[in-house]
XYZ file of C-alpha atoms in Angstrom:
159
model
C 4.381 -11.386 -6.216
C 1.246 -9.466 -7.130
C -0.473 -7.478 -4.359
C 1.163 -8.888 -1.212
C -1.756 -8.076 1.084
C -2.287 -6.074 4.239
C 0.490 -4.863 6.504
C 0.966 -6.689 9.779
C 2.099 -9.994 11.164
C -1.111 -11.945 10.483
C -1.003 -11.122 6.787
C 2.747 -11.844 6.673
C 2.209 -15.281 8.226
C -0.600 -16.036 5.767
C 1.588 -14.975 2.830
C 4.513 -17.071 4.078
C 2.262 -20.105 4.580
C 0.732 -19.812 1.110
C 4.157 -19.526 -0.474
C 5.337 -22.567 1.496
C 2.313 -24.557 0.290
C 3.334 -23.718 -3.284
C 6.951 -24.715 -2.625
C 8.393 -21.215 -2.273
C 9.595 -18.832 0.424
C 9.553 -15.066 0.706
C 13.209 -15.152 -0.369
C 12.067 -16.303 -3.828
C 10.271 -12.990 -4.450
C 12.300 -10.709 -6.729
C 9.555 -8.244 -7.726
C 6.379 -7.023 -6.046
C 3.719 -5.750 -8.447
C 1.211 -3.416 -6.804
C -1.937 -3.160 -8.906
C -3.517 -0.206 -7.117
C -3.524 2.070 -4.087
C -5.455 0.047 -1.513
C -3.826 -1.065 1.741
C -4.956 -4.649 1.209
C -2.961 -4.704 -2.024
C 0.272 -2.871 -1.145
C 0.548 -3.374 2.621
C 3.246 -6.039 2.570
C 5.355 -4.596 -0.252
C 7.929 -2.688 1.805
C 8.378 -5.601 4.196
C 9.104 -7.922 1.275
C 11.634 -5.425 -0.084
C 13.333 -5.093 3.315
C 13.491 -8.892 3.732
C 14.546 -9.823 0.184
C 15.682 -6.736 -1.712
C 12.790 -7.187 -4.157
C 11.856 -4.426 -6.577
C 8.458 -2.747 -6.199
C 6.606 -2.052 -9.445
C 3.595 0.270 -9.670
C 1.816 2.260 -12.336
C 3.229 5.773 -12.570
C -0.160 7.095 -11.365
C -0.031 5.053 -8.159
C -1.632 7.127 -5.405
C -0.761 7.049 -1.763
C -3.423 7.458 0.892
C -0.793 8.930 3.207
C 1.408 11.372 1.352
C 4.828 11.129 3.018
C 6.023 14.417 1.485
C 3.251 16.315 3.283
C 4.535 15.059 6.620
C 8.156 15.787 5.739
C 7.248 19.332 4.710
C 5.314 19.992 7.925
C 7.517 22.062 10.219
C 6.012 20.320 13.263
C 6.386 16.790 11.893
C 9.122 15.858 14.388
C 6.727 16.604 17.221
C 3.892 14.474 15.835
C 3.070 11.095 17.331
C 1.496 9.227 14.381
C -0.073 6.750 16.802
C -1.831 9.330 18.985
C -5.613 9.483 18.790
C -5.401 13.099 17.627
C -2.983 12.238 14.815
C -5.097 9.253 13.783
C -8.225 11.421 13.640
C -6.396 14.015 11.535
C -5.311 11.295 9.084
C -8.861 9.906 8.912
C -10.354 13.343 8.231
C -7.747 14.172 5.599
C -8.063 10.859 3.787
C -11.823 11.016 3.540
C -11.837 14.684 2.510
C -9.643 13.974 -0.535
C -11.038 12.903 -3.857
C -10.138 9.539 -5.310
C -7.583 9.560 -8.166
C -10.377 9.381 -10.751
C -12.217 12.391 -9.262
C -15.084 10.961 -7.229
C -15.616 11.715 -3.559
C -14.548 9.146 -0.957
C -17.272 7.575 1.141
C -16.444 7.857 4.821
C -17.206 4.688 6.805
C -19.660 4.768 9.692
C -18.174 5.930 13.038
C -18.481 2.373 14.405
C -16.404 1.041 11.508
C -13.732 3.703 12.012
C -13.604 2.880 15.730
C -13.274 -0.829 14.951
C -10.354 -0.115 12.608
C -8.781 2.185 15.204
C -8.943 -0.563 17.861
C -7.307 -2.965 15.395
C -4.429 -0.498 14.936
C -5.407 0.343 11.378
C -4.762 4.074 11.691
C -1.211 4.035 12.991
C 1.893 4.928 11.026
C 2.677 1.366 9.925
C -0.782 0.923 8.429
C -0.345 3.974 6.211
C 3.219 3.204 5.105
C 2.997 3.164 1.347
C 5.606 1.606 -0.894
C 8.166 3.671 -2.731
C 8.297 2.055 -6.175
C 11.646 1.618 -7.855
C 9.965 0.569 -11.106
C 7.097 2.636 -12.519
C 5.222 1.538 -15.614
C 3.147 3.528 -18.054
C -0.065 2.833 -19.881
C 0.359 0.202 -22.609
C 4.171 0.168 -22.424
C 5.342 -3.348 -23.232
C 6.886 -5.245 -20.317
C 9.055 -8.311 -20.773
C 8.275 -11.059 -18.273
C 10.042 -14.336 -17.635
C 7.518 -16.035 -19.891
C 6.113 -13.647 -22.465
C 5.131 -9.983 -22.566
C 2.382 -7.852 -21.094
C 0.953 -4.350 -21.333
C 0.043 -2.573 -18.087
C -2.929 -0.290 -17.699
C -4.102 1.736 -14.734
C -7.276 0.125 -13.408
C -7.762 2.737 -10.673
C -9.067 0.310 -8.068
C -11.094 -2.859 -8.472
C -12.452 -1.905 -11.902
């Protein structure tokens, strides 16, 4: 499975329905390939792994929008409610203050767009749960697939 879509039940149902149309089920997925660090590409990866035991494959330079180690290192992390408005705002500010992996500045959405995402639940802890890959690939290292070979490269987004 390449880029299993957004997190959440709607995306999960859509994925399950598309697989069913093709004659498969989620249980047929043995590997999830995440092409880059956007929620709409990696959002369903951990759920697939928890349901099927699938491996998660990313490029070794895969970047997480929400760096789990920062939270774990924060002495107050046990007291944080990741779904509180204050915590959501802190995540939003941090994400849009960081540079993208290739060095350019992030463009912060308009306040109305952020509010729309907030109302949809897009800034809670489940939305920012990033996959922990158990297979990392490097630039131009040959991979053996079921049918043939391939060389990965880091596209750094939709490039």
